[in-house]
Amino acid sequence: MKFTTPIPESESSAASASLPKILETNEPVVPLLQYAPVIAVYPAYYHEGLAGARSDCFVRRSVADRLVQAAGLLPADHHLVVLDGWRPLEVQQSLYDRLKSQLLAQGWTEGEAFYEELHRFVARPSHNPERPPRHLTGGAVDLTIAGPNGWLDMGTAFDDFTDRANTRFFEIHLPRDDRERQIQRNRRLLYHIMIQAGFTNYSDEWWHFDYGNQAWAAACGHDHACYGGILQVN
Ligand SMILES: C[C@@H](N)C(=O)N[C@H](C)C(=O)O
Ligand SMILES: [Zn+2]
């Protein structure tokens, strides 16, 4: 597999009416700080000072092992930088409330289109055990790649909730200059190493990947997911 091939049209989308059931495996959640030298951790919401955010990133053990696998596919001198993994409901709620306020401040009014836009970028902080937000399962990860000169240019910052965050933005809008050609290569690299390691991508966010949760199961056509929501991690 070449990591320079175009990113194909998506397998995974925001909310789907019917999601596969969850058959919880009870696989433990593991901390990623010091898990492997090829994985660095920069807990973005902790650095932003969001209440309840943890100073480490946590994911299910199989997710961590697949991250190591993905990182092993990177060129020499590159590593993964995990920005968020398992997320407490309190943090999901803060992210949701923050984006809701930002959209209202931008002139949106509450209605169907408003909630569609909101849910495109932040999942509903649902307490329903049959539909947990992806990040509550330990089966979702937000990440980027670092090289010898720092984080690779992906064309937007993390959590830039605009069309430019779409994983295929630079496939749809072909690069106009060297910088955009490099961004296209960087996004393709992240996408392909993660897909090869068994993850699926959330098409509206170049940084978001799933494994084992309902979004992953739906995208892969599995009849069940392996990970349900976890409210507390020690
Ligand atoms: C908030 C953003 N980093 C994110 O994770 N969005 C997805 C859609 C989510 O909230 O599950
Ligand atoms: Zn995410």
PDB file of C-alpha atoms and ligand atoms in Angstrom:
ATOM      1  CA  MET A   1       0.000   0.000   0.000  1.00  0.00           C
ATOM      2  CA  LYS A   2       1.285   3.429  -0.960  1.00  0.00           C
ATOM      3  CA  PHE A   3       0.627   6.149   1.615  1.00  0.00           C
ATOM      4  CA  THR A   4       0.529   8.761  -1.136  1.00  0.00           C
ATOM      5  CA  THR A   5      -2.626   7.529  -2.855  1.00  0.00           C
ATOM      6  CA  PRO A   6      -5.734   9.749  -2.692  1.00  0.00           C
ATOM      7  CA  ILE A   7      -8.049   9.414   0.283  1.00  0.00           C
ATOM      8  CA  PRO A   8     -11.187   7.628  -0.933  1.00  0.00           C
ATOM      9  CA  GLU A   9     -14.725   8.798  -0.180  1.00  0.00           C
ATOM     10  CA  SER A  10     -15.712   8.166   3.401  1.00  0.00           C
ATOM     11  CA  GLU A  11     -16.948   5.088   5.199  1.00  0.00           C
ATOM     12  CA  SER A  12     -17.952   6.914   8.339  1.00  0.00           C
ATOM     13  CA  SER A  13     -20.386   9.766   8.910  1.00  0.00           C
ATOM     14  CA  ALA A  14     -21.814  11.667  11.893  1.00  0.00           C
ATOM     15  CA  ALA A  15     -24.986  10.325  13.421  1.00  0.00           C
ATOM     16  CA  SER A  16     -26.716   7.372  11.898  1.00  0.00           C
ATOM     17  CA  ALA A  17     -30.315   6.479  12.712  1.00  0.00           C
ATOM     18  CA  SER A  18     -29.554   2.838  13.420  1.00  0.00           C
ATOM     19  CA  LEU A  19     -26.259   1.861  15.004  1.00  0.00           C
ATOM     20  CA  PRO A  20     -25.001  -1.675  15.651  1.00  0.00           C
ATOM     21  CA  LYS A  21     -25.607  -3.028  19.149  1.00  0.00           C
ATOM     22  CA  ILE A  22     -22.784  -3.099  21.675  1.00  0.00           C
ATOM     23  CA  LEU A  23     -21.406  -6.404  22.985  1.00  0.00           C
ATOM     24  CA  GLU A  24     -19.015  -4.996  25.596  1.00  0.00           C
ATOM     25  CA  THR A  25     -15.711  -6.885  25.813  1.00  0.00           C
ATOM     26  CA  ASN A  26     -14.600  -5.165  29.036  1.00  0.00           C
ATOM     27  CA  GLU A  27     -11.194  -4.680  27.503  1.00  0.00           C
ATOM     28  CA  PRO A  28      -9.271  -2.331  29.802  1.00  0.00           C
ATOM     29  CA  VAL A  29      -8.429   1.250  29.036  1.00  0.00           C
ATOM     30  CA  VAL A  30      -4.691   2.005  29.138  1.00  0.00           C
ATOM     31  CA  PRO A  31      -2.774   5.270  29.588  1.00  0.00           C
ATOM     32  CA  LEU A  32      -0.743   6.290  26.540  1.00  0.00           C
ATOM     33  CA  LEU A  33       1.979   8.358  28.229  1.00  0.00           C
ATOM     34  CA  GLN A  34       4.978   6.010  28.167  1.00  0.00           C
ATOM     35  CA  TYR A  35       3.052   3.280  26.285  1.00  0.00           C
ATOM     36  CA  ALA A  36       5.511   3.282  23.370  1.00  0.00           C
ATOM     37  CA  PRO A  37       8.234   5.649  22.138  1.00  0.00           C
ATOM     38  CA  VAL A  38       6.432   6.029  18.794  1.00  0.00           C
ATOM     39  CA  ILE A  39       3.414   7.586  20.529  1.00  0.00           C
ATOM     40  CA  ALA A  40       3.586  11.038  22.099  1.00  0.00           C
ATOM     41  CA  VAL A  41       0.722  12.479  24.080  1.00  0.00           C
ATOM     42  CA  TYR A  42      -0.477  16.081  24.070  1.00  0.00           C
ATOM     43  CA  PRO A  43      -3.837  16.063  25.900  1.00  0.00           C
ATOM     44  CA  ALA A  44      -5.333  19.073  24.141  1.00  0.00           C
ATOM     45  CA  TYR A  45      -8.315  19.638  26.437  1.00  0.00           C
ATOM     46  CA  TYR A  46      -6.161  19.380  29.553  1.00  0.00           C
ATOM     47  CA  HIS A  47      -3.847  22.030  28.089  1.00  0.00           C
ATOM     48  CA  GLU A  48      -6.905  24.162  27.313  1.00  0.00           C
ATOM     49  CA  GLY A  49      -7.912  23.863  30.976  1.00  0.00           C
ATOM     50  CA  LEU A  50     -11.286  22.188  30.389  1.00  0.00           C
ATOM     51  CA  ALA A  51     -12.794  20.991  33.673  1.00  0.00           C
ATOM     52  CA  GLY A  52     -12.492  17.226  34.067  1.00  0.00           C
ATOM     53  CA  ALA A  53      -9.862  16.818  31.329  1.00  0.00           C
ATOM     54  CA  ARG A  54      -7.044  14.426  32.216  1.00  0.00           C
ATOM     55  CA  SER A  55      -3.307  15.004  31.870  1.00  0.00           C
ATOM     56  CA  ASP A  56      -2.860  11.702  29.997  1.00  0.00           C
ATOM     57  CA  CYS A  57      -4.737  10.161  27.064  1.00  0.00           C
ATOM     58  CA  PHE A  58      -6.481   6.802  27.537  1.00  0.00           C
ATOM     59  CA  VAL A  59      -7.701   4.265  24.990  1.00  0.00           C
ATOM     60  CA  ARG A  60      -8.714   0.587  24.984  1.00  0.00           C
ATOM     61  CA  ARG A  61      -5.715  -1.723  24.903  1.00  0.00           C
ATOM     62  CA  SER A  62      -6.342  -2.954  21.338  1.00  0.00           C
ATOM     63  CA  VAL A  63      -6.592   0.668  20.234  1.00  0.00           C
ATOM     64  CA  ALA A  64      -3.212   1.403  21.835  1.00  0.00           C
ATOM     65  CA  ASP A  65      -1.668  -1.626  20.135  1.00  0.00           C
ATOM     66  CA  ARG A  66      -3.080  -0.553  16.797  1.00  0.00           C
ATOM     67  CA  LEU A  67      -1.678   2.927  17.305  1.00  0.00           C
ATOM     68  CA  VAL A  68       1.756   1.350  17.772  1.00  0.00           C
ATOM     69  CA  GLN A  69       1.159  -0.609  14.565  1.00  0.00           C
ATOM     70  CA  ALA A  70       0.172   2.574  12.694  1.00  0.00           C
ATOM     71  CA  ALA A  71       3.183   4.464  14.048  1.00  0.00           C
ATOM     72  CA  GLY A  72       5.411   1.629  12.831  1.00  0.00           C
ATOM     73  CA  LEU A  73       4.341   2.478   9.279  1.00  0.00           C
ATOM     74  CA  LEU A  74       5.605   6.065   9.536  1.00  0.00           C
ATOM     75  CA  PRO A  75       8.855   7.220   7.925  1.00  0.00           C
ATOM     76  CA  ALA A  76      11.916   7.277  10.188  1.00  0.00           C
ATOM     77  CA  ASP A  77      12.039  10.231  12.619  1.00  0.00           C
ATOM     78  CA  HIS A  78       8.235  10.525  12.675  1.00  0.00           C
ATOM     79  CA  HIS A  79       5.831   9.632  15.474  1.00  0.00           C
ATOM     80  CA  LEU A  80       2.164   9.936  16.377  1.00  0.00           C
ATOM     81  CA  VAL A  81       0.892  12.673  18.670  1.00  0.00           C
ATOM     82  CA  VAL A  82      -2.333  11.717  20.449  1.00  0.00           C
ATOM     83  CA  LEU A  83      -4.480  14.747  21.308  1.00  0.00           C
ATOM     84  CA  ASP A  84      -7.445  12.984  22.898  1.00  0.00           C
ATOM     85  CA  GLY A  85      -8.749   9.483  23.498  1.00  0.00           C
ATOM     86  CA  TRP A  86     -11.263   8.410  26.136  1.00  0.00           C
ATOM     87  CA  ARG A  87     -13.228  11.481  27.188  1.00  0.00           C
ATOM     88  CA  PRO A  88     -15.248  12.034  30.389  1.00  0.00           C
ATOM     89  CA  LEU A  89     -18.887  13.015  29.838  1.00  0.00           C
ATOM     90  CA  GLU A  90     -18.114  16.338  31.572  1.00  0.00           C
ATOM     91  CA  VAL A  91     -15.575  17.207  28.841  1.00  0.00           C
ATOM     92  CA  GLN A  92     -17.942  16.065  26.071  1.00  0.00           C
ATOM     93  CA  GLN A  93     -20.602  18.348  27.589  1.00  0.00           C
ATOM     94  CA  SER A  94     -18.175  21.323  27.762  1.00  0.00           C
ATOM     95  CA  LEU A  95     -17.115  20.864  24.142  1.00  0.00           C
ATOM     96  CA  TYR A  96     -20.754  20.638  23.114  1.00  0.00           C
ATOM     97  CA  ASP A  97     -21.810  23.723  25.082  1.00  0.00           C
ATOM     98  CA  ARG A  98     -18.805  25.687  23.801  1.00  0.00           C
ATOM     99  CA  LEU A  99     -19.503  24.980  20.137  1.00  0.00           C
ATOM    100  CA  LYS A 100     -23.220  25.632  20.656  1.00  0.00           C
ATOM    101  CA  SER A 101     -22.401  29.089  22.077  1.00  0.00           C
ATOM    102  CA  GLN A 102     -19.918  29.779  19.280  1.00  0.00           C
ATOM    103  CA  LEU A 103     -22.465  28.908  16.590  1.00  0.00           C
ATOM    104  CA  LEU A 104     -25.108  31.106  18.245  1.00  0.00           C
ATOM    105  CA  ALA A 105     -22.556  33.935  18.451  1.00  0.00           C
ATOM    106  CA  GLN A 106     -21.881  33.474  14.720  1.00  0.00           C
ATOM    107  CA  GLY A 107     -25.561  34.166  14.032  1.00  0.00           C
ATOM    108  CA  TRP A 108     -26.953  30.644  13.782  1.00  0.00           C
ATOM    109  CA  THR A 109     -30.449  30.114  15.209  1.00  0.00           C
ATOM    110  CA  GLU A 110     -31.499  26.865  16.825  1.00  0.00           C
ATOM    111  CA  GLY A 111     -33.225  24.488  14.448  1.00  0.00           C
ATOM    112  CA  GLU A 112     -32.541  21.400  12.352  1.00  0.00           C
ATOM    113  CA  ALA A 113     -29.613  22.907  10.411  1.00  0.00           C
ATOM    114  CA  PHE A 114     -28.081  24.284  13.607  1.00  0.00           C
ATOM    115  CA  TYR A 115     -28.064  20.884  15.327  1.00  0.00           C
ATOM    116  CA  GLU A 116     -26.798  19.200  12.177  1.00  0.00           C
ATOM    117  CA  GLU A 117     -23.831  21.594  12.157  1.00  0.00           C
ATOM    118  CA  LEU A 118     -23.246  21.163  15.904  1.00  0.00           C
ATOM    119  CA  HIS A 119     -23.371  17.360  15.743  1.00  0.00           C
ATOM    120  CA  ARG A 120     -21.082  17.357  12.725  1.00  0.00           C
ATOM    121  CA  PHE A 121     -18.217  18.420  14.980  1.00  0.00           C
ATOM    122  CA  VAL A 122     -19.146  17.448  18.540  1.00  0.00           C
ATOM    123  CA  ALA A 123     -21.219  14.399  19.447  1.00  0.00           C
ATOM    124  CA  ARG A 124     -24.254  14.826  21.669  1.00  0.00           C
ATOM    125  CA  PRO A 125     -23.204  14.194  25.309  1.00  0.00           C
ATOM    126  CA  SER A 126     -25.720  11.362  25.564  1.00  0.00           C
ATOM    127  CA  HIS A 127     -26.210   9.330  28.770  1.00  0.00           C
ATOM    128  CA  ASN A 128     -27.892   6.561  26.760  1.00  0.00           C
ATOM    129  CA  PRO A 129     -25.758   3.399  27.247  1.00  0.00           C
ATOM    130  CA  GLU A 130     -26.962   2.152  23.859  1.00  0.00           C
ATOM    131  CA  ARG A 131     -25.576   5.227  22.057  1.00  0.00           C
ATOM    132  CA  PRO A 132     -22.536   6.522  23.926  1.00  0.00           C
ATOM    133  CA  PRO A 133     -20.536   9.359  22.361  1.00  0.00           C
ATOM    134  CA  ARG A 134     -17.594   7.784  20.496  1.00  0.00           C
ATOM    135  CA  HIS A 135     -14.920   9.235  22.751  1.00  0.00           C
ATOM    136  CA  LEU A 136     -16.571   7.850  25.905  1.00  0.00           C
ATOM    137  CA  THR A 137     -15.876   4.326  24.686  1.00  0.00           C
ATOM    138  CA  GLY A 138     -12.078   4.477  24.598  1.00  0.00           C
ATOM    139  CA  GLY A 139     -12.419   3.471  20.962  1.00  0.00           C
ATOM    140  CA  ALA A 140     -11.956   6.937  19.439  1.00  0.00           C
ATOM    141  CA  VAL A 141      -8.733   8.854  19.091  1.00  0.00           C
ATOM    142  CA  ASP A 142      -7.819  12.330  17.871  1.00  0.00           C
ATOM    143  CA  LEU A 143      -4.248  12.569  16.665  1.00  0.00           C
ATOM    144  CA  THR A 144      -1.658  13.984  14.316  1.00  0.00           C
ATOM    145  CA  ILE A 145       1.900  13.213  13.205  1.00  0.00           C
ATOM    146  CA  ALA A 146       5.171  14.836  14.249  1.00  0.00           C
ATOM    147  CA  GLY A 147       8.350  14.802  12.195  1.00  0.00           C
ATOM    148  CA  PRO A 148      11.876  16.091  12.885  1.00  0.00           C
ATOM    149  CA  ASN A 149      10.632  19.712  12.582  1.00  0.00           C
ATOM    150  CA  GLY A 150       7.517  19.363  14.736  1.00  0.00           C
ATOM    151  CA  TRP A 151       3.886  18.595  13.987  1.00  0.00           C
ATOM    152  CA  LEU A 152       3.136  18.085  10.318  1.00  0.00           C
ATOM    153  CA  ASP A 153       1.044  20.747   8.607  1.00  0.00           C
ATOM    154  CA  MET A 154      -2.449  19.275   8.191  1.00  0.00           C
ATOM    155  CA  GLY A 155      -3.966  22.496   6.849  1.00  0.00           C
ATOM    156  CA  THR A 156      -6.011  23.307   9.935  1.00  0.00           C
ATOM    157  CA  ALA A 157      -5.477  23.285  13.660  1.00  0.00           C
ATOM    158  CA  PHE A 158      -7.009  20.482  15.721  1.00  0.00           C
ATOM    159  CA  ASP A 159     -10.729  21.177  16.306  1.00  0.00           C
ATOM    160  CA  ASP A 160     -10.971  23.705  13.504  1.00  0.00           C
ATOM    161  CA  PHE A 161     -14.676  23.170  12.948  1.00  0.00           C
ATOM    162  CA  THR A 162     -14.859  24.262   9.324  1.00  0.00           C
ATOM    163  CA  ASP A 163     -15.097  22.545   5.937  1.00  0.00           C
ATOM    164  CA  ARG A 164     -11.288  22.604   5.693  1.00  0.00           C
ATOM    165  CA  ALA A 165     -11.180  19.975   8.450  1.00  0.00           C
ATOM    166  CA  ASN A 166     -12.868  17.479   6.121  1.00  0.00           C
ATOM    167  CA  THR A 167     -10.350  14.685   5.635  1.00  0.00           C
ATOM    168  CA  ARG A 168     -10.756  14.911   1.837  1.00  0.00           C
ATOM    169  CA  PHE A 169     -10.736  18.713   1.611  1.00  0.00           C
ATOM    170  CA  PHE A 170      -7.451  18.707  -0.317  1.00  0.00           C
ATOM    171  CA  GLU A 171      -8.686  15.867  -2.541  1.00  0.00           C
ATOM    172  CA  ILE A 172     -11.822  17.828  -3.464  1.00  0.00           C
ATOM    173  CA  HIS A 173     -10.058  21.224  -3.685  1.00  0.00           C
ATOM    174  CA  LEU A 174      -6.856  20.304  -5.436  1.00  0.00           C
ATOM    175  CA  PRO A 175      -3.682  21.863  -4.006  1.00  0.00           C
ATOM    176  CA  ARG A 176      -2.782  25.259  -5.503  1.00  0.00           C
ATOM    177  CA  ASP A 177       0.773  25.551  -4.186  1.00  0.00           C
ATOM    178  CA  ASP A 178       3.622  23.612  -2.578  1.00  0.00           C
ATOM    179  CA  ARG A 179       2.268  24.072   0.931  1.00  0.00           C
ATOM    180  CA  GLU A 180      -1.119  22.600  -0.022  1.00  0.00           C
ATOM    181  CA  ARG A 181       0.583  19.732  -1.892  1.00  0.00           C
ATOM    182  CA  GLN A 182       2.472  18.958   1.327  1.00  0.00           C
ATOM    183  CA  ILE A 183      -0.745  19.148   3.383  1.00  0.00           C
ATOM    184  CA  GLN A 184      -2.364  16.713   0.974  1.00  0.00           C
ATOM    185  CA  ARG A 185       0.565  14.300   1.416  1.00  0.00           C
ATOM    186  CA  ASN A 186       0.457  14.673   5.211  1.00  0.00           C
ATOM    187  CA  ARG A 187      -3.267  13.954   5.432  1.00  0.00           C
ATOM    188  CA  ARG A 188      -2.882  10.963   3.124  1.00  0.00           C
ATOM    189  CA  LEU A 189      -0.073   9.603   5.291  1.00  0.00           C
ATOM    190  CA  LEU A 190      -2.101   9.876   8.515  1.00  0.00           C
ATOM    191  CA  TYR A 191      -5.203   8.440   6.871  1.00  0.00           C
ATOM    192  CA  HIS A 192      -3.495   5.441   5.264  1.00  0.00           C
ATOM    193  CA  ILE A 193      -1.383   4.345   8.242  1.00  0.00           C
ATOM    194  CA  MET A 194      -4.474   4.462  10.458  1.00  0.00           C
ATOM    195  CA  ILE A 195      -6.695   2.612   7.995  1.00  0.00           C
ATOM    196  CA  GLN A 196      -3.993  -0.026   7.531  1.00  0.00           C
ATOM    197  CA  ALA A 197      -3.925  -0.502  11.308  1.00  0.00           C
ATOM    198  CA  GLY A 198      -7.669  -1.206  11.321  1.00  0.00           C
ATOM    199  CA  PHE A 199      -9.175   2.183  12.194  1.00  0.00           C
ATOM    200  CA  THR A 200     -11.911   4.053  10.352  1.00  0.00           C
ATOM    201  CA  ASN A 201     -11.846   7.808   9.851  1.00  0.00           C
ATOM    202  CA  TYR A 202     -14.581  10.302  10.657  1.00  0.00           C
ATOM    203  CA  SER A 203     -14.819  12.148   7.363  1.00  0.00           C
ATOM    204  CA  ASP A 204     -15.516  15.641   8.771  1.00  0.00           C
ATOM    205  CA  GLU A 205     -12.332  15.617  10.903  1.00  0.00           C
ATOM    206  CA  TRP A 206      -8.922  14.630   9.517  1.00  0.00           C
ATOM    207  CA  TRP A 207      -7.711  13.966  13.084  1.00  0.00           C
ATOM    208  CA  HIS A 208     -10.472  11.585  14.301  1.00  0.00           C
ATOM    209  CA  PHE A 209     -10.279   7.783  14.016  1.00  0.00           C
ATOM    210  CA  ASP A 210     -12.365   4.967  15.503  1.00  0.00           C
ATOM    211  CA  TYR A 211     -11.785   1.347  16.396  1.00  0.00           C
ATOM    212  CA  GLY A 212     -14.202  -1.041  18.119  1.00  0.00           C
ATOM    213  CA  ASN A 213     -16.993   1.482  18.785  1.00  0.00           C
ATOM    214  CA  GLN A 214     -20.371   1.756  17.061  1.00  0.00           C
ATOM    215  CA  ALA A 215     -19.152   4.190  14.397  1.00  0.00           C
ATOM    216  CA  TRP A 216     -16.371   1.747  13.488  1.00  0.00           C
ATOM    217  CA  ALA A 217     -18.753  -1.231  13.471  1.00  0.00           C
ATOM    218  CA  ALA A 218     -21.221   0.643  11.245  1.00  0.00           C
ATOM    219  CA  ALA A 219     -18.480   1.745   8.846  1.00  0.00           C
ATOM    220  CA  CYS A 220     -17.053  -1.790   8.627  1.00  0.00           C
ATOM    221  CA  GLY A 221     -20.474  -3.440   8.280  1.00  0.00           C
ATOM    222  CA  HIS A 222     -20.082  -5.419  11.531  1.00  0.00           C
ATOM    223  CA  ASP A 223     -23.277  -6.364  13.300  1.00  0.00           C
ATOM    224  CA  HIS A 224     -21.965  -5.312  16.695  1.00  0.00           C
ATOM    225  CA  ALA A 225     -19.503  -2.971  18.365  1.00  0.00           C
ATOM    226  CA  CYS A 226     -17.041  -4.132  21.041  1.00  0.00           C
ATOM    227  CA  TYR A 227     -16.854  -1.031  23.224  1.00  0.00           C
ATOM    228  CA  GLY A 228     -19.586   0.759  25.122  1.00  0.00           C
ATOM    229  CA  GLY A 229     -19.302   3.947  27.152  1.00  0.00           C
ATOM    230  CA  ILE A 230     -17.104   4.194  30.231  1.00  0.00           C
ATOM    231  CA  LEU A 231     -17.965   6.859  32.785  1.00  0.00           C
ATOM    232  CA  GLN A 232     -14.821   6.765  34.924  1.00  0.00           C
ATOM    233  CA  VAL A 233     -11.190   5.796  34.303  1.00  0.00           C
ATOM    234  CA  ASN A 234      -8.745   5.491  37.224  1.00  0.00           C
TER     235      ASN A 234
HETATM  236  C1  LIG B   1     -14.562  17.597  19.424  1.00  0.00           C
HETATM  237  C2  LIG B   1     -13.856  16.770  18.376  1.00  0.00           C
HETATM  238  N1  LIG B   1     -12.464  16.654  18.697  1.00  0.00           N
HETATM  239  C3  LIG B   1     -14.494  15.402  18.287  1.00  0.00           C
HETATM  240  O1  LIG B   1     -14.001  14.474  18.858  1.00  0.00           O
HETATM  241  N2  LIG B   1     -15.619  15.319  17.563  1.00  0.00           N
HETATM  242  C4  LIG B   1     -16.363  14.095  17.459  1.00  0.00           C
HETATM  243  C5  LIG B   1     -17.428  14.190  16.405  1.00  0.00           C
HETATM  244  C6  LIG B   1     -16.996  13.723  18.799  1.00  0.00           C
HETATM  245  O2  LIG B   1     -17.317  14.589  19.618  1.00  0.00           O
HETATM  246  O3  LIG B   1     -17.228  12.498  18.981  1.00  0.00           O
HETATM  247 ZN    ZN B   2     -12.487  12.797  18.032  1.00  0.00          ZN
END
